[in-house]
CSV table of N, CA, C and O in Angstrom, one decimal:
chain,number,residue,atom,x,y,z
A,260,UNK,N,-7.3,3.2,17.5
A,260,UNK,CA,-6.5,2.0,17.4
A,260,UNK,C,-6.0,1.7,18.9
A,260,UNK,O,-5.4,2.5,19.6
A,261,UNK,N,-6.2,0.5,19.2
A,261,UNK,CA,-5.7,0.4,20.6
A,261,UNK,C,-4.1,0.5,20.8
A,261,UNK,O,-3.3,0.8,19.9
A,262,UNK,N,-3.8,0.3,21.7
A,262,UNK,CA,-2.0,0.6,22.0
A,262,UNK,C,-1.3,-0.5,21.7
A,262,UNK,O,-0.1,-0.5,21.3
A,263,UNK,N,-2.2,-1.7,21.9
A,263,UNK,CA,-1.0,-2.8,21.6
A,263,UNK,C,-1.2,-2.7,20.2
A,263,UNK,O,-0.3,-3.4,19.7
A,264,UNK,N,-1.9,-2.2,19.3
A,264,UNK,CA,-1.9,-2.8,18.0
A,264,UNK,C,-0.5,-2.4,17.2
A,264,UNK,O,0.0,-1.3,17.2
A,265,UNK,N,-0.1,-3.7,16.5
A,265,UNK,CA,1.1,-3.7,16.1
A,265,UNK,C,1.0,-2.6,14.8
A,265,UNK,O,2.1,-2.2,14.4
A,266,UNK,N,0.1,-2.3,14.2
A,266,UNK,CA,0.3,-1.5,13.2
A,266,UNK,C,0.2,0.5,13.5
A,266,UNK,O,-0.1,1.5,12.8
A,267,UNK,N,0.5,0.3,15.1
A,267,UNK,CA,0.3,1.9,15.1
A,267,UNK,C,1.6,2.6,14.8
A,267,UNK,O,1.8,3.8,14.5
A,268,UNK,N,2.7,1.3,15.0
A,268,UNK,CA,3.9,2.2,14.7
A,268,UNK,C,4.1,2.6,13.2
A,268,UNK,O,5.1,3.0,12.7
A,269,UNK,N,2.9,2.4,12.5
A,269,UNK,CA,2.9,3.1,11.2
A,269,UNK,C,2.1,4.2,10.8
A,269,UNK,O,2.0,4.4,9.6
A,270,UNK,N,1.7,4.8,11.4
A,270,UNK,CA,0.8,5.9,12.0
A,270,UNK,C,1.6,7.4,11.6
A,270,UNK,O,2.6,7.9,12.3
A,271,UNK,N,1.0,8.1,10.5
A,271,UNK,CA,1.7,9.2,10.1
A,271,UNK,C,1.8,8.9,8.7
A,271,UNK,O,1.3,8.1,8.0
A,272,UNK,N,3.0,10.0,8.4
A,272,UNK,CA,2.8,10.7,6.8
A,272,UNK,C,4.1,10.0,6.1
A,272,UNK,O,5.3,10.3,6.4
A,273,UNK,N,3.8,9.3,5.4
A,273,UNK,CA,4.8,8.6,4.5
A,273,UNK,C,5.2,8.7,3.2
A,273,UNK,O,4.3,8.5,2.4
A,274,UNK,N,6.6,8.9,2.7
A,274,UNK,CA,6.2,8.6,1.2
A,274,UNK,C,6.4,7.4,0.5
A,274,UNK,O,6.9,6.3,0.8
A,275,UNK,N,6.0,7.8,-0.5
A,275,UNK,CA,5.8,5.8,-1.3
A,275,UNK,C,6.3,6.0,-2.5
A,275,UNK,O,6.2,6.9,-3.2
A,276,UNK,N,7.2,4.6,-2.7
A,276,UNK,CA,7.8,4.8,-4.7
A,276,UNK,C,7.6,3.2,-5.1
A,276,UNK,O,8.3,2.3,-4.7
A,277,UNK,N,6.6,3.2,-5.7
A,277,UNK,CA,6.4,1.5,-6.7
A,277,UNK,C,7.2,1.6,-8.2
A,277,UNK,O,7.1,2.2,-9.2
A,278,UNK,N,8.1,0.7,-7.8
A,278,UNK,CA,9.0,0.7,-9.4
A,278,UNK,C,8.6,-0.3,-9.9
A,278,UNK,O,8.5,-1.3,-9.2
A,279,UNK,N,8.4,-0.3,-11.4
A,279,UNK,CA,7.9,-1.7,-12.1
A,279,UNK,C,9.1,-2.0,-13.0
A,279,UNK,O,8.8,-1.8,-14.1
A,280,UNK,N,9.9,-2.3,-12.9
A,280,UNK,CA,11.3,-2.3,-13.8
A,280,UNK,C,10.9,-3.0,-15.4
A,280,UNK,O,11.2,-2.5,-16.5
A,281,UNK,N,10.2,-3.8,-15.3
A,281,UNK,CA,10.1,-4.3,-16.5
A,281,UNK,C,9.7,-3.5,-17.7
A,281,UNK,O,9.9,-3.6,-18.9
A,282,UNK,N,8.9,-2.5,-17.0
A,282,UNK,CA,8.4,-0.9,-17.7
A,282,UNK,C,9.1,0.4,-17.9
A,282,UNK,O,8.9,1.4,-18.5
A,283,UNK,N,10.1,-0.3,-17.1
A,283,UNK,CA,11.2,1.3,-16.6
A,283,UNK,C,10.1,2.2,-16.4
A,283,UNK,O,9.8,3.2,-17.1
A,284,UNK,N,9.5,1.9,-15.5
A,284,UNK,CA,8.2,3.2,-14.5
A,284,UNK,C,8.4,3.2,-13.0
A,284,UNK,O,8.5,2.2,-12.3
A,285,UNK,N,8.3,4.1,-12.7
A,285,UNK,CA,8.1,4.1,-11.3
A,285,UNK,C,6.9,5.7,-10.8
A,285,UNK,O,6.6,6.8,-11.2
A,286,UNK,N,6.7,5.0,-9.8
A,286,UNK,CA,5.1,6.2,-9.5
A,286,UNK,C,5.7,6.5,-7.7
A,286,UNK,O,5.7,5.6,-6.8
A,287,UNK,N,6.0,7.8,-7.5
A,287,UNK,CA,6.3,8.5,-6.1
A,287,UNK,C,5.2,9.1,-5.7
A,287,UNK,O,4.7,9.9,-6.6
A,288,UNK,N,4.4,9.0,-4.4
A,288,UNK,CA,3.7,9.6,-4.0
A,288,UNK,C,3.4,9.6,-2.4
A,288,UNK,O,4.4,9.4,-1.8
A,289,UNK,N,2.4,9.7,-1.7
A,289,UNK,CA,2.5,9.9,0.1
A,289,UNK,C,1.3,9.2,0.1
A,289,UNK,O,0.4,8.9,-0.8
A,290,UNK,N,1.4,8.8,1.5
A,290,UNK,CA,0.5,8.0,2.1
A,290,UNK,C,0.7,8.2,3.6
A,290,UNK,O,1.8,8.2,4.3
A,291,UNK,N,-0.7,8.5,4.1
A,291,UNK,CA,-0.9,9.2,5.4
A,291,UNK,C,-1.6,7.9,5.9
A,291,UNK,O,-2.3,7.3,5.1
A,292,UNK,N,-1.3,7.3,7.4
A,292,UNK,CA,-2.2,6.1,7.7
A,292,UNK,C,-2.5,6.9,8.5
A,292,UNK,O,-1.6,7.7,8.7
A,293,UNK,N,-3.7,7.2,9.3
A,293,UNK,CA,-4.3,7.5,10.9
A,293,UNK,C,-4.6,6.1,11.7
A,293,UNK,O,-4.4,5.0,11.5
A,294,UNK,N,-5.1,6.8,12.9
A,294,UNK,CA,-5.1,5.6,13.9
A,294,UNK,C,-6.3,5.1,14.2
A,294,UNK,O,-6.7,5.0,15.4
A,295,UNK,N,-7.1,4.6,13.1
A,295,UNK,CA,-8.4,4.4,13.2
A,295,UNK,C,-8.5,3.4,12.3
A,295,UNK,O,-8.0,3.6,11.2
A,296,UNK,N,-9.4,1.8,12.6
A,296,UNK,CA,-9.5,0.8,12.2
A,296,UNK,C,-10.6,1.1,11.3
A,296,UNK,O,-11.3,2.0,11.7
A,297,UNK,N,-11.2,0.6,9.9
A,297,UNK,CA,-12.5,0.3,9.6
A,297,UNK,C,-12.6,-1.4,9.8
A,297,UNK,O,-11.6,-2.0,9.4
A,298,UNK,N,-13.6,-2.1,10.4
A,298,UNK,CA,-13.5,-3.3,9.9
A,298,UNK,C,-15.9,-3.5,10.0
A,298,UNK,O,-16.6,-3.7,11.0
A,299,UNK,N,-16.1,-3.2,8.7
A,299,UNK,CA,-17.0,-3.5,8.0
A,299,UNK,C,-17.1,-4.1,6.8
A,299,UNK,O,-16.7,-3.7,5.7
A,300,UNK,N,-17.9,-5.6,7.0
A,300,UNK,CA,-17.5,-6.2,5.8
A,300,UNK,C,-18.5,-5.6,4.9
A,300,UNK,O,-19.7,-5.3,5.0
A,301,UNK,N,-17.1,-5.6,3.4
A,301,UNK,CA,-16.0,-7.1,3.7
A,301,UNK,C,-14.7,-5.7,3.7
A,301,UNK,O,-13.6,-5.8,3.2
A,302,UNK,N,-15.0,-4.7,4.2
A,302,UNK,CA,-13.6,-4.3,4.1
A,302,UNK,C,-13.2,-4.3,5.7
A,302,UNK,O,-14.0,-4.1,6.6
A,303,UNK,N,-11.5,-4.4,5.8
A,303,UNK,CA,-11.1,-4.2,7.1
A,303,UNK,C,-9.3,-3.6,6.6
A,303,UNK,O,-8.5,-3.9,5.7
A,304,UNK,N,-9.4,-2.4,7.6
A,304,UNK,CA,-8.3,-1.7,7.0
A,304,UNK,C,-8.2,-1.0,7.9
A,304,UNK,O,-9.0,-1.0,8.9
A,305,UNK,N,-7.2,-0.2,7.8
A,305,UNK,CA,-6.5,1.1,8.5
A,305,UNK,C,-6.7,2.6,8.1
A,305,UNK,O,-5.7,3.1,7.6
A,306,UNK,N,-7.8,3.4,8.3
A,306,UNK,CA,-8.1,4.5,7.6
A,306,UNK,C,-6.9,5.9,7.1
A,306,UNK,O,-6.2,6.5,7.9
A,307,UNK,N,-7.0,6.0,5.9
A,307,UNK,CA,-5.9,6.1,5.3
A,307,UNK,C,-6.1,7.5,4.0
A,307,UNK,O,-7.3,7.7,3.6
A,308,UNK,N,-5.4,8.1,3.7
A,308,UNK,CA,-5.3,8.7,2.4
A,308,UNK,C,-3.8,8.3,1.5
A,308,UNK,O,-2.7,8.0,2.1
A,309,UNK,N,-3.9,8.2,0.3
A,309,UNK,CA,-3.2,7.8,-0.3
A,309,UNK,C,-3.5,8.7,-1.7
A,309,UNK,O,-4.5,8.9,-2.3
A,310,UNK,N,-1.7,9.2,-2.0
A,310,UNK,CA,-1.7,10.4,-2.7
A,310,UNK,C,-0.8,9.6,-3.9
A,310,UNK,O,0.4,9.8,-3.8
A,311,UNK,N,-1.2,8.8,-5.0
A,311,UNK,CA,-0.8,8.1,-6.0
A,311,UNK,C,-1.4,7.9,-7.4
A,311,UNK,O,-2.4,7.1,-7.6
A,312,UNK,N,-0.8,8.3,-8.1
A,312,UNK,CA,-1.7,8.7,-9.4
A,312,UNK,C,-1.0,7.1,-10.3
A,312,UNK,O,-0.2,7.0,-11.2
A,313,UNK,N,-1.7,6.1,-9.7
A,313,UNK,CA,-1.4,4.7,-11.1
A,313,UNK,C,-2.1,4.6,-12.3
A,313,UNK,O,-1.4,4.4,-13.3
A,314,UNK,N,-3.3,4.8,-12.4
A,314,UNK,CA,-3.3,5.3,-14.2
A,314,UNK,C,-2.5,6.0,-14.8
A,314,UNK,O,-2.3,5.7,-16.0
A,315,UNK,N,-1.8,7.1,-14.2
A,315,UNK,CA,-0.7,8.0,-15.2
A,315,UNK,C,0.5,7.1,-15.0
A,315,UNK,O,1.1,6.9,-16.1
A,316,UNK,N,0.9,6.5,-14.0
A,316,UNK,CA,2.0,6.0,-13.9
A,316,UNK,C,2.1,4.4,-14.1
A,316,UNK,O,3.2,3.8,-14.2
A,317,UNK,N,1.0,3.7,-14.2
A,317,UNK,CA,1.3,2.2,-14.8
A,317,UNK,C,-0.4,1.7,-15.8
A,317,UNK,O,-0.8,0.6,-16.1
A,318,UNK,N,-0.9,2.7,-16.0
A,318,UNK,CA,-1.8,2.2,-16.9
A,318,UNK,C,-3.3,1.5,-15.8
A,318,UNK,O,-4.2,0.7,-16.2
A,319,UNK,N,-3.1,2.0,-14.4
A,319,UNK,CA,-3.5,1.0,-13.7
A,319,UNK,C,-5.2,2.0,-13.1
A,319,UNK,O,-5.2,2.6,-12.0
A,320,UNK,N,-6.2,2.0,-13.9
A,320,UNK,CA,-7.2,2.9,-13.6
A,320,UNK,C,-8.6,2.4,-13.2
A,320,UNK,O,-9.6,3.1,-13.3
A,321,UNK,N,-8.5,0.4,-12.6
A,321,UNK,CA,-10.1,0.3,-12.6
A,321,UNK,C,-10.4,0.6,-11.2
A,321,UNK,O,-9.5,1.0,-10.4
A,322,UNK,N,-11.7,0.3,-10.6
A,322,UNK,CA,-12.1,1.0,-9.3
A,322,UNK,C,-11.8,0.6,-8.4
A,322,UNK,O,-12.2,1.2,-7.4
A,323,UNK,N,-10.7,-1.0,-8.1
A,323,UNK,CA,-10.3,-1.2,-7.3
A,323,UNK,C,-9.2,-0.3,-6.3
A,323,UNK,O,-9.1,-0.4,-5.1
A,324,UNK,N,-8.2,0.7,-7.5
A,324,UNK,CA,-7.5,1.1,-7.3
A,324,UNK,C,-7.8,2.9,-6.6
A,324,UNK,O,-6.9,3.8,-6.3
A,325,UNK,N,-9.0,2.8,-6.5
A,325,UNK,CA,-9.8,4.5,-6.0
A,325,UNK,C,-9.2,4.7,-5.1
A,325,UNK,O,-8.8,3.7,-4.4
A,326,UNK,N,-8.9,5.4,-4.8
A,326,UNK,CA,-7.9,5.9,-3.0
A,326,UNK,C,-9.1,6.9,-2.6
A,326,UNK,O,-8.9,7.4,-1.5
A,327,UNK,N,-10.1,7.2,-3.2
A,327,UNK,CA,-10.7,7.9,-2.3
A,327,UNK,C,-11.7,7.1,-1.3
A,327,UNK,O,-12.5,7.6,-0.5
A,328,UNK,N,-11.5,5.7,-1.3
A,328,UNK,CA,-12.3,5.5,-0.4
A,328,UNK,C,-11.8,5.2,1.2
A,328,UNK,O,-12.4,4.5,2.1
A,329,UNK,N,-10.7,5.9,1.2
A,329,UNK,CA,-9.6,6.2,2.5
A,329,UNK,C,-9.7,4.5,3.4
A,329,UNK,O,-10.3,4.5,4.5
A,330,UNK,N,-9.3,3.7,2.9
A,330,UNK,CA,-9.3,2.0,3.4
A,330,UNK,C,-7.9,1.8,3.3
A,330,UNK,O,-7.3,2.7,2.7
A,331,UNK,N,-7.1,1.0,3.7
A,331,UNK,CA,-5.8,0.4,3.3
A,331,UNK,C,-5.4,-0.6,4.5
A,331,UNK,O,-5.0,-0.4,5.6
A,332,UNK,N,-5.7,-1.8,3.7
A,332,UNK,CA,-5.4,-3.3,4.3
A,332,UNK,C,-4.0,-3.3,4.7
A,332,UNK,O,-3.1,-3.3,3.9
A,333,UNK,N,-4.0,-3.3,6.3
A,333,UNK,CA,-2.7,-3.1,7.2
A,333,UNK,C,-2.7,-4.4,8.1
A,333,UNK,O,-3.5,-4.7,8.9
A,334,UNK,N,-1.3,-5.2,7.8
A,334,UNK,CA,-1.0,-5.9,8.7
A,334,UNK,C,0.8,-6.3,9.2
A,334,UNK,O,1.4,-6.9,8.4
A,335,UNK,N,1.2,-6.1,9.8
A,335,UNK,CA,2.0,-6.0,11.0
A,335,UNK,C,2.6,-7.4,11.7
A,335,UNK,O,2.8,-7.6,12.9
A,336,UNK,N,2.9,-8.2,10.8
A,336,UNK,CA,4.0,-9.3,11.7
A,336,UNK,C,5.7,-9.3,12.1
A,336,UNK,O,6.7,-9.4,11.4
A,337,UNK,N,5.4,-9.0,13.6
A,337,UNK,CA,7.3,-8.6,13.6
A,337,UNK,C,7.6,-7.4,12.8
A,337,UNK,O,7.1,-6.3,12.7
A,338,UNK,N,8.8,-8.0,12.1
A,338,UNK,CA,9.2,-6.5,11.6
A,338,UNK,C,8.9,-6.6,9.5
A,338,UNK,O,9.6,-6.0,8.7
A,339,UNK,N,7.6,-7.5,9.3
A,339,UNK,CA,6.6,-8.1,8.2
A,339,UNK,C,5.6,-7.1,8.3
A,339,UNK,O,4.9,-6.8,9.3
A,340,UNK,N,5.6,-6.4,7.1
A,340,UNK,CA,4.3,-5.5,6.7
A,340,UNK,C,3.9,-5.5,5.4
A,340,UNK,O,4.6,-5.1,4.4
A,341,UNK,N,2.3,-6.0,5.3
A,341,UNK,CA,1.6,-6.2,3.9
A,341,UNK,C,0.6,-5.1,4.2
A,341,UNK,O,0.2,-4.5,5.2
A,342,UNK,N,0.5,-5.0,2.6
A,342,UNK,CA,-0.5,-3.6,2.3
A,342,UNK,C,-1.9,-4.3,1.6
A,342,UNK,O,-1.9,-5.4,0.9
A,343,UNK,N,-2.8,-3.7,1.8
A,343,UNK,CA,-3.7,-4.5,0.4
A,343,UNK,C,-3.8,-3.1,0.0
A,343,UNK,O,-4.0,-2.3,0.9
A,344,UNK,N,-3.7,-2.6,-1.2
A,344,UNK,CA,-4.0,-1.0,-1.8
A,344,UNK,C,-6.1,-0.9,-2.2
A,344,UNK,O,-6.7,0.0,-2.5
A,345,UNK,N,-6.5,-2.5,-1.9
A,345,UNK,CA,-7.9,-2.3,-2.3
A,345,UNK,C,-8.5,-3.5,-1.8
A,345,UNK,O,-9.1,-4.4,-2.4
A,346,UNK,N,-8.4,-3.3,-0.3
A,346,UNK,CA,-8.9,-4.6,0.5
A,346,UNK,C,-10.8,-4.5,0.4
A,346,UNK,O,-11.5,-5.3,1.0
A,347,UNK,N,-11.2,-3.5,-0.5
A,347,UNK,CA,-12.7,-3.9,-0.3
A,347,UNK,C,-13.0,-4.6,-2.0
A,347,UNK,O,-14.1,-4.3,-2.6
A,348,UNK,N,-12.2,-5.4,-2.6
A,348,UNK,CA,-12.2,-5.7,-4.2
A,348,UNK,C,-11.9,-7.2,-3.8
A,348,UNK,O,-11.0,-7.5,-3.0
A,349,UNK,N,-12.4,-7.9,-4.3
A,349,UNK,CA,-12.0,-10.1,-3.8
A,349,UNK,C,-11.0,-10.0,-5.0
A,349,UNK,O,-10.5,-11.1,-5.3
A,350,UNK,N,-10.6,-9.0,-5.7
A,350,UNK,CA,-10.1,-9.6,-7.0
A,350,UNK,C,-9.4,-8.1,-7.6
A,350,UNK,O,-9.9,-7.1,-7.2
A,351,UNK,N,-7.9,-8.0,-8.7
A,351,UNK,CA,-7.8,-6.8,-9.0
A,351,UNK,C,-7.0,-5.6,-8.0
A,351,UNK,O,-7.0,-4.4,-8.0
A,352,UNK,N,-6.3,-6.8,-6.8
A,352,UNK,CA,-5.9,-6.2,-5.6
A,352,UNK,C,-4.1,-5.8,-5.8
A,352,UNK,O,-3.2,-6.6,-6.0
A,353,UNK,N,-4.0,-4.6,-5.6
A,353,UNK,CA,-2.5,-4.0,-5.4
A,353,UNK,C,-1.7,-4.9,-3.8
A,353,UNK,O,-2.2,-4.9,-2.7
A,354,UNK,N,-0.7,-5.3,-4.0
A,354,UNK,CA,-0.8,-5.9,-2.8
A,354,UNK,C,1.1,-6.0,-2.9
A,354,UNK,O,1.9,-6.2,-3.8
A,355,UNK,N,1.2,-5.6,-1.1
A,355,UNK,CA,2.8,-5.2,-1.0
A,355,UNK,C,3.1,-6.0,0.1
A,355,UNK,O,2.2,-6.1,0.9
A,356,UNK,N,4.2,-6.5,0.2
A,356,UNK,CA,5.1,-7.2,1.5
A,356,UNK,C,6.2,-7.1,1.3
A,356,UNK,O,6.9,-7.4,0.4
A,357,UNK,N,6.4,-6.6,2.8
A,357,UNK,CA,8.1,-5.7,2.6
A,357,UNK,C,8.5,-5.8,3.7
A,357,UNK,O,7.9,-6.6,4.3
A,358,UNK,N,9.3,-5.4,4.3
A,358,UNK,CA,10.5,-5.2,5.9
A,358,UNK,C,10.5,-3.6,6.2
A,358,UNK,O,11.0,-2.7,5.5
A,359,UNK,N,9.5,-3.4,7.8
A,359,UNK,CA,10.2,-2.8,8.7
A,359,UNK,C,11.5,-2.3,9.2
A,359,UNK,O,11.9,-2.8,10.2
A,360,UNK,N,12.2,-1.4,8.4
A,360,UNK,CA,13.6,-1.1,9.1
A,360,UNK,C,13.1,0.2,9.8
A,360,UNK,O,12.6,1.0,9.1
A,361,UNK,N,13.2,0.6,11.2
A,361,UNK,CA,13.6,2.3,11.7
A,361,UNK,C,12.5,2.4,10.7
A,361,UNK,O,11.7,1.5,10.5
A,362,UNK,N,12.6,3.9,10.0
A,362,UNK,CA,11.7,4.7,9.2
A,362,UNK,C,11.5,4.3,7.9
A,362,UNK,O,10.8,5.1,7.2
A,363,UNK,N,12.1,3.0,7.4
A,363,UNK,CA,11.6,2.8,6.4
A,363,UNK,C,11.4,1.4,5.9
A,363,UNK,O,11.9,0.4,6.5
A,364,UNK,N,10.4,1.2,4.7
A,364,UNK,CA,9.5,-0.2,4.6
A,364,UNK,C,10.3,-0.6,3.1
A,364,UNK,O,10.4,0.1,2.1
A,365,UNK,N,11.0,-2.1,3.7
A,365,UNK,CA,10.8,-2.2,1.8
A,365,UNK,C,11.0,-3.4,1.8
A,365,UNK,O,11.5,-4.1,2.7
A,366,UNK,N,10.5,-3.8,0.2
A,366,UNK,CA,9.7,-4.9,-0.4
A,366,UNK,C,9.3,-5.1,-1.9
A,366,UNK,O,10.1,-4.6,-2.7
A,367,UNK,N,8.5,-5.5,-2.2
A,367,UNK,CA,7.7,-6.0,-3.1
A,367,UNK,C,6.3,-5.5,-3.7
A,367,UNK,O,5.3,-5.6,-3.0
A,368,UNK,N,6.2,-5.3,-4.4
A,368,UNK,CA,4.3,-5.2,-4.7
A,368,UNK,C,3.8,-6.3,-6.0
A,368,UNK,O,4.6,-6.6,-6.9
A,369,UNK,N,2.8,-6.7,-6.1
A,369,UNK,CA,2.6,-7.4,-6.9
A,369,UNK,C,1.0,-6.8,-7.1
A,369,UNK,O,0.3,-6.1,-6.2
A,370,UNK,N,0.4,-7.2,-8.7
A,370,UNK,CA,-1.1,-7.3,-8.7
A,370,UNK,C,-1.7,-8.2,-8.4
A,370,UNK,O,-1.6,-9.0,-9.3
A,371,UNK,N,-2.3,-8.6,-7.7
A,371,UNK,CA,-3.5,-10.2,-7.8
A,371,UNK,C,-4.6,-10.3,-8.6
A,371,UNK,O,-5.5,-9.4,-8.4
A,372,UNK,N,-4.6,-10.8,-9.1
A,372,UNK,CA,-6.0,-10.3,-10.7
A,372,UNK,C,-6.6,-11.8,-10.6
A,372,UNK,O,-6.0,-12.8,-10.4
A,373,UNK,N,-8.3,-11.7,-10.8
A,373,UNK,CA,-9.0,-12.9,-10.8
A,373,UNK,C,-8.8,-13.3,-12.2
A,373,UNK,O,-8.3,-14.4,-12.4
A,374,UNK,N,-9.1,-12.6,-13.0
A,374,UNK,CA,-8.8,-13.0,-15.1
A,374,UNK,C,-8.2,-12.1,-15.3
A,374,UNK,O,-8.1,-11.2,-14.6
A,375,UNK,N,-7.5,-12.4,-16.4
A,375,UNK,CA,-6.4,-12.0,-17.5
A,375,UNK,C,-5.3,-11.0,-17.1
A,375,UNK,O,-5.4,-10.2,-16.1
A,376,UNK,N,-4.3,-11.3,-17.9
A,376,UNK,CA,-3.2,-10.7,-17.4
A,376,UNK,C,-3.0,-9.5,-16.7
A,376,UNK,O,-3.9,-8.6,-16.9
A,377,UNK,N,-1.9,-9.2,-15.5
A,377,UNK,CA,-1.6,-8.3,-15.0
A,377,UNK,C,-0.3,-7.8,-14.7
A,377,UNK,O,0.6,-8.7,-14.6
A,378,UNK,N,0.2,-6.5,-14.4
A,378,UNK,CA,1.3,-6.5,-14.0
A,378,UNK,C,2.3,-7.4,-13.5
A,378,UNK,O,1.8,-8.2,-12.7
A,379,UNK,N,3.6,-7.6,-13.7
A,379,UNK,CA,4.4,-8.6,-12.9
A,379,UNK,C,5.0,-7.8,-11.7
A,379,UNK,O,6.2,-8.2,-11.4
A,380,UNK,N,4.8,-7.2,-11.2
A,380,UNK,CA,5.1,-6.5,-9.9
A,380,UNK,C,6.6,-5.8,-9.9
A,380,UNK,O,7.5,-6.0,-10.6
A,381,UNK,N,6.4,-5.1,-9.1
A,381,UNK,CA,8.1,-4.7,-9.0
A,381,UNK,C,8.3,-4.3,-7.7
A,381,UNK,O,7.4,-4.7,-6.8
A,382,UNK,N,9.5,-3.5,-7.3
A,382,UNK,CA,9.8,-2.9,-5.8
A,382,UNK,C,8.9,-1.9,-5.1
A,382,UNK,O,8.2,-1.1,-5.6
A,383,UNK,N,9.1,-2.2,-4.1
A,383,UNK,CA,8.2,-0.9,-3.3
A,383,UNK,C,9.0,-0.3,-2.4
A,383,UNK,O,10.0,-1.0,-2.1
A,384,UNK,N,9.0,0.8,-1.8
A,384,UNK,CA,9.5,1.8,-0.8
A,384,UNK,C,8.9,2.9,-0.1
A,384,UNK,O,8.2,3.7,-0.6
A,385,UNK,N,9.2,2.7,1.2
A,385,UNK,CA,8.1,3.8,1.9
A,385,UNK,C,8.5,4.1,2.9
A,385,UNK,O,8.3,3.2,3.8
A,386,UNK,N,9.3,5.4,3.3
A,386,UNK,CA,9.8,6.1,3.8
A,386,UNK,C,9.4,7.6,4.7
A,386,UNK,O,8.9,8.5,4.1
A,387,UNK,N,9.7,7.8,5.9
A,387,UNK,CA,9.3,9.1,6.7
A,387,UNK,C,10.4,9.7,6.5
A,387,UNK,O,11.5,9.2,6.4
A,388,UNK,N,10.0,11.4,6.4
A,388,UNK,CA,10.7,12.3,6.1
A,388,UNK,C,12.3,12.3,7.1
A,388,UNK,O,12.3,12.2,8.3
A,389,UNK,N,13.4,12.3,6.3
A,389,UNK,CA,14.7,12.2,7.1
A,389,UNK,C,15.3,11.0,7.1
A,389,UNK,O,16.4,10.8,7.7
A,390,UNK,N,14.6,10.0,6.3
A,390,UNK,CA,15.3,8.7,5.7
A,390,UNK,C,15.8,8.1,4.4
A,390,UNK,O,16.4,7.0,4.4
């Protein structure tokens, strides 16, 4: 990742909590970004591991949502940060925008679904150890 890129100050080991209130659920887990771009279409992302079990914790198990394919749609405006959790899917996408404080992000997550109903989204949070 080059130096000016605005998304290296996210670079490292994070933890993550998506609450869906409407469900009274919430799902806690980590997310490691490295500092390495993919951008092969059609995916373009931030190479990534992400340690979150959403079938156990919101029912949420089709293949968009695979974390093993170490991708995670990173963008960086000011102190504005969007996630895509499945930037290689046109459709079926986990999708977060939240605020940059110091060591921690918080916001929003929503589903984007092409047909039929989906989650109505809830809070997000993502935090480095000591915040």
């Amino acid at each position: 990742m080059p130096e000016d890129d605005r998304r290296r100050v996210l670079v490292g080991r994070w933890h993550v909590e998506f609450r869906w209130e409407a469900r009274r659920r919430a799902l806690i887990g980590a997310i490691e970004l490295r500092d390495s771009i993919v951008s092969t279409f059609p995916v373009r992302g931030v190479r990534s591991l992400v340690d979150a079990d959403f079938a156990t914790a919101f029912g949420l198990s089709f293949a968009c949502l695979d974390q093993t394919r170490g991708v995670l749609g990173v963008a960086v405006t000011g102190s504005e940060v969007e996630f895509d959790f499945s930037p290689w899917c046109l459709d079926n996408n986990l999708k977060v925008r939240a605020t940059l404080r110091d060591r921690e992000i918080v916001g929003r997550w929503t589903m984007v679904r092409f047909a039929g109903p989906g989650p109505e989204g809830g809070t997000f949070r993502m935090w480095r150890d000591g915040s």
